[in-house]
Structures are given as C-alpha cells and as structure tokens.
Amino acid sequence: MGDLHIVVCVKIVPKPEEIRVDPEANLLLREGVRSEINPPDMNALEMALTLKDQFGARVDILSMGPPSFEPNLRVALAMGCDHIYLLSDRAFSGADTLATTYSLAKGIEKITG
C-alpha cells in the first residue's frame, strides 16, 4: 500500500423519498425512515476508491451519528474501503457545524496518526 491515505467524511441522510417532518417541532422524523450515505459523499467515496486503485492509497470512511448508522457505512467496506469509523456519543446529539467539524477533525488526526 502506498503512502497516500484518504479519509472521506460522509453523512448518513434519510432517503429523499421517505423524508417526513414533525410540523410542530419542524424537525426531521428519522424513526422508521431508511437512510443512506449522502449521494455527493458517495461520489467522493467513489473517487477515493479510484485513487486507491491507481496509486495504492488507503481509504477510510469517517462519520458521526448513532450506532444505527453503522450498516450504512458497511456499504463502503463492501465497495473496497479499508476501514470505517463512526463517532457516536449522546454528547454529539444536536451538534452544530462548529462542534461537528471539530469532532471530525480530531477523528481525522487520530486516524492518520
């Protein structure tokens, strides 16, 4: 394996055809709704895997969410990713952009050593 190490950050999102919103709270209802890797993130994953094939890179996936997201991430393993990492803790619930970015950055630091 070469020296190139690619970490693709992906978000698990509800399947568009199943999106439902709580009208009172104006929040997405995820219960009973199937999820998938965000389509633009899937494009990034496919490009990373192309680079892996061309240059012998290591490709890892990093995401943040509940443990129930793990099966969605396993799709990346089936596609050829080397490792998947899921940051999961109740403390992350409702994290804003700054907290999410900070957590993912720290995850990348740990993964890439």
mmCIF file of C-alpha atoms in Angstrom:
data_model
loop_
_atom_site.group_PDB
_atom_site.id
_atom_site.type_symbol
_atom_site.label_atom_id
_atom_site.label_comp_id
_atom_site.label_asym_id
_atom_site.label_seq_id
_atom_site.Cartn_x
_atom_site.Cartn_y
_atom_site.Cartn_z
ATOM 1 C CA MET A 1 0.000 0.000 0.000
ATOM 2 C CA GLY A 2 1.309 3.464 -0.879
ATOM 3 C CA ASP A 3 1.749 6.489 1.342
ATOM 4 C CA LEU A 4 -1.461 8.158 0.188
ATOM 5 C CA HIS A 5 -4.102 8.000 2.932
ATOM 6 C CA ILE A 6 -7.550 9.333 2.100
ATOM 7 C CA VAL A 7 -10.199 9.899 4.757
ATOM 8 C CA VAL A 8 -13.640 10.527 3.300
ATOM 9 C CA CYS A 9 -16.125 12.174 5.659
ATOM 10 C CA VAL A 10 -19.651 11.039 4.932
ATOM 11 C CA LYS A 11 -23.041 11.958 6.289
ATOM 12 C CA ILE A 12 -25.876 9.497 6.641
ATOM 13 C CA VAL A 13 -29.111 11.077 5.449
ATOM 14 C CA PRO A 14 -32.725 9.939 5.133
ATOM 15 C CA LYS A 15 -33.671 8.556 1.752
ATOM 16 C CA PRO A 16 -35.295 11.528 -0.029
ATOM 17 C CA GLU A 17 -38.475 9.660 -0.903
ATOM 18 C CA GLU A 18 -39.054 8.835 2.789
ATOM 19 C CA ILE A 19 -38.426 12.252 4.381
ATOM 20 C CA ARG A 20 -41.027 13.275 6.943
ATOM 21 C CA VAL A 21 -41.087 16.397 9.106
ATOM 22 C CA ASP A 22 -42.675 16.955 12.520
ATOM 23 C CA PRO A 23 -44.833 20.025 11.780
ATOM 24 C CA GLU A 24 -44.788 21.260 15.385
ATOM 25 C CA ALA A 25 -41.059 20.941 16.070
ATOM 26 C CA ASN A 26 -40.055 21.457 12.412
ATOM 27 C CA LEU A 27 -37.562 18.566 12.750
ATOM 28 C CA LEU A 28 -36.883 15.552 10.566
ATOM 29 C CA LEU A 29 -38.518 12.362 11.778
ATOM 30 C CA ARG A 30 -35.948 9.591 11.386
ATOM 31 C CA GLU A 31 -37.775 6.725 13.056
ATOM 32 C CA GLY A 32 -38.907 4.179 10.504
ATOM 33 C CA VAL A 33 -37.126 6.064 7.706
ATOM 34 C CA ARG A 34 -34.363 4.284 5.814
ATOM 35 C CA SER A 35 -31.048 6.091 5.476
ATOM 36 C CA GLU A 36 -28.170 6.126 3.019
ATOM 37 C CA ILE A 37 -24.793 7.752 2.506
ATOM 38 C CA ASN A 38 -25.382 11.275 1.209
ATOM 39 C CA PRO A 39 -25.172 10.995 -2.622
ATOM 40 C CA PRO A 40 -22.461 13.704 -3.034
ATOM 41 C CA ASP A 41 -20.435 11.939 -0.315
ATOM 42 C CA MET A 42 -20.838 8.689 -2.257
ATOM 43 C CA ASN A 43 -19.283 10.467 -5.261
ATOM 44 C CA ALA A 44 -16.294 11.434 -3.102
ATOM 45 C CA LEU A 45 -16.010 7.842 -1.900
ATOM 46 C CA GLU A 46 -16.026 6.527 -5.465
ATOM 47 C CA MET A 47 -13.271 8.981 -6.435
ATOM 48 C CA ALA A 48 -11.213 7.967 -3.396
ATOM 49 C CA LEU A 49 -11.548 4.315 -4.393
ATOM 50 C CA THR A 50 -10.426 5.179 -7.932
ATOM 51 C CA LEU A 51 -7.319 6.831 -6.455
ATOM 52 C CA LYS A 52 -6.805 3.767 -4.274
ATOM 53 C CA ASP A 53 -6.761 1.573 -7.372
ATOM 54 C CA GLN A 54 -4.418 3.919 -9.259
ATOM 55 C CA PHE A 55 -1.935 4.740 -6.511
ATOM 56 C CA GLY A 56 -2.317 2.084 -3.843
ATOM 57 C CA ALA A 57 -3.892 4.505 -1.384
ATOM 58 C CA ARG A 58 -5.533 3.618 1.902
ATOM 59 C CA VAL A 59 -9.161 4.778 2.037
ATOM 60 C CA ASP A 60 -11.018 5.198 5.313
ATOM 61 C CA ILE A 61 -14.528 6.475 5.973
ATOM 62 C CA LEU A 62 -15.384 8.747 8.894
ATOM 63 C CA SER A 63 -18.867 9.692 10.013
ATOM 64 C CA MET A 64 -20.685 10.937 13.075
ATOM 65 C CA GLY A 65 -24.026 9.656 14.312
ATOM 66 C CA PRO A 66 -25.834 6.967 16.268
ATOM 67 C CA PRO A 67 -24.728 3.307 16.205
ATOM 68 C CA SER A 68 -27.703 2.557 13.932
ATOM 69 C CA PHE A 69 -25.761 4.260 11.096
ATOM 70 C CA GLU A 70 -23.092 1.528 11.046
ATOM 71 C CA PRO A 71 -24.848 -0.718 8.479
ATOM 72 C CA ASN A 72 -24.935 2.238 6.061
ATOM 73 C CA LEU A 73 -21.180 2.659 6.476
ATOM 74 C CA ARG A 74 -20.539 -1.044 5.859
ATOM 75 C CA VAL A 75 -21.552 -0.393 2.252
ATOM 76 C CA ALA A 76 -18.220 1.452 1.942
ATOM 77 C CA LEU A 77 -16.354 -1.647 3.141
ATOM 78 C CA ALA A 78 -18.118 -3.719 0.501
ATOM 79 C CA MET A 79 -17.035 -1.165 -2.109
ATOM 80 C CA GLY A 80 -13.368 -1.530 -1.107
ATOM 81 C CA CYS A 81 -12.700 0.889 1.755
ATOM 82 C CA ASP A 82 -10.096 -0.229 4.244
ATOM 83 C CA HIS A 83 -11.757 0.950 7.463
ATOM 84 C CA ILE A 84 -14.883 2.703 8.669
ATOM 85 C CA TYR A 85 -15.003 4.926 11.735
ATOM 86 C CA LEU A 86 -18.221 6.094 13.370
ATOM 87 C CA LEU A 87 -18.023 8.762 16.058
ATOM 88 C CA SER A 88 -21.012 8.027 18.241
ATOM 89 C CA ASP A 89 -21.942 9.514 21.599
ATOM 90 C CA ARG A 90 -25.056 11.103 23.049
ATOM 91 C CA ALA A 91 -22.946 14.223 23.617
ATOM 92 C CA PHE A 92 -22.881 14.707 19.820
ATOM 93 C CA SER A 93 -26.676 14.846 19.584
ATOM 94 C CA GLY A 94 -27.743 18.154 18.097
ATOM 95 C CA ALA A 95 -24.137 19.226 17.448
ATOM 96 C CA ASP A 96 -23.840 22.413 15.416
ATOM 97 C CA THR A 97 -21.476 22.869 12.480
ATOM 98 C CA LEU A 98 -18.564 24.012 14.648
ATOM 99 C CA ALA A 99 -18.828 21.057 17.045
ATOM 100 C CA THR A 100 -19.251 18.586 14.189
ATOM 101 C CA THR A 101 -16.270 19.989 12.285
ATOM 102 C CA TYR A 102 -14.097 19.936 15.402
ATOM 103 C CA SER A 103 -15.057 16.333 16.190
ATOM 104 C CA LEU A 104 -14.407 15.158 12.638
ATOM 105 C CA ALA A 105 -11.051 16.990 12.536
ATOM 106 C CA LYS A 106 -9.983 15.288 15.776
ATOM 107 C CA GLY A 107 -11.138 11.966 14.340
ATOM 108 C CA ILE A 108 -9.016 12.507 11.223
ATOM 109 C CA GLU A 109 -5.998 13.375 13.392
ATOM 110 C CA LYS A 110 -6.434 10.133 15.330
ATOM 111 C CA ILE A 111 -6.954 8.004 12.213
ATOM 112 C CA THR A 112 -3.963 9.418 10.355
ATOM 113 C CA GLY A 113 -1.753 9.488 13.454
#
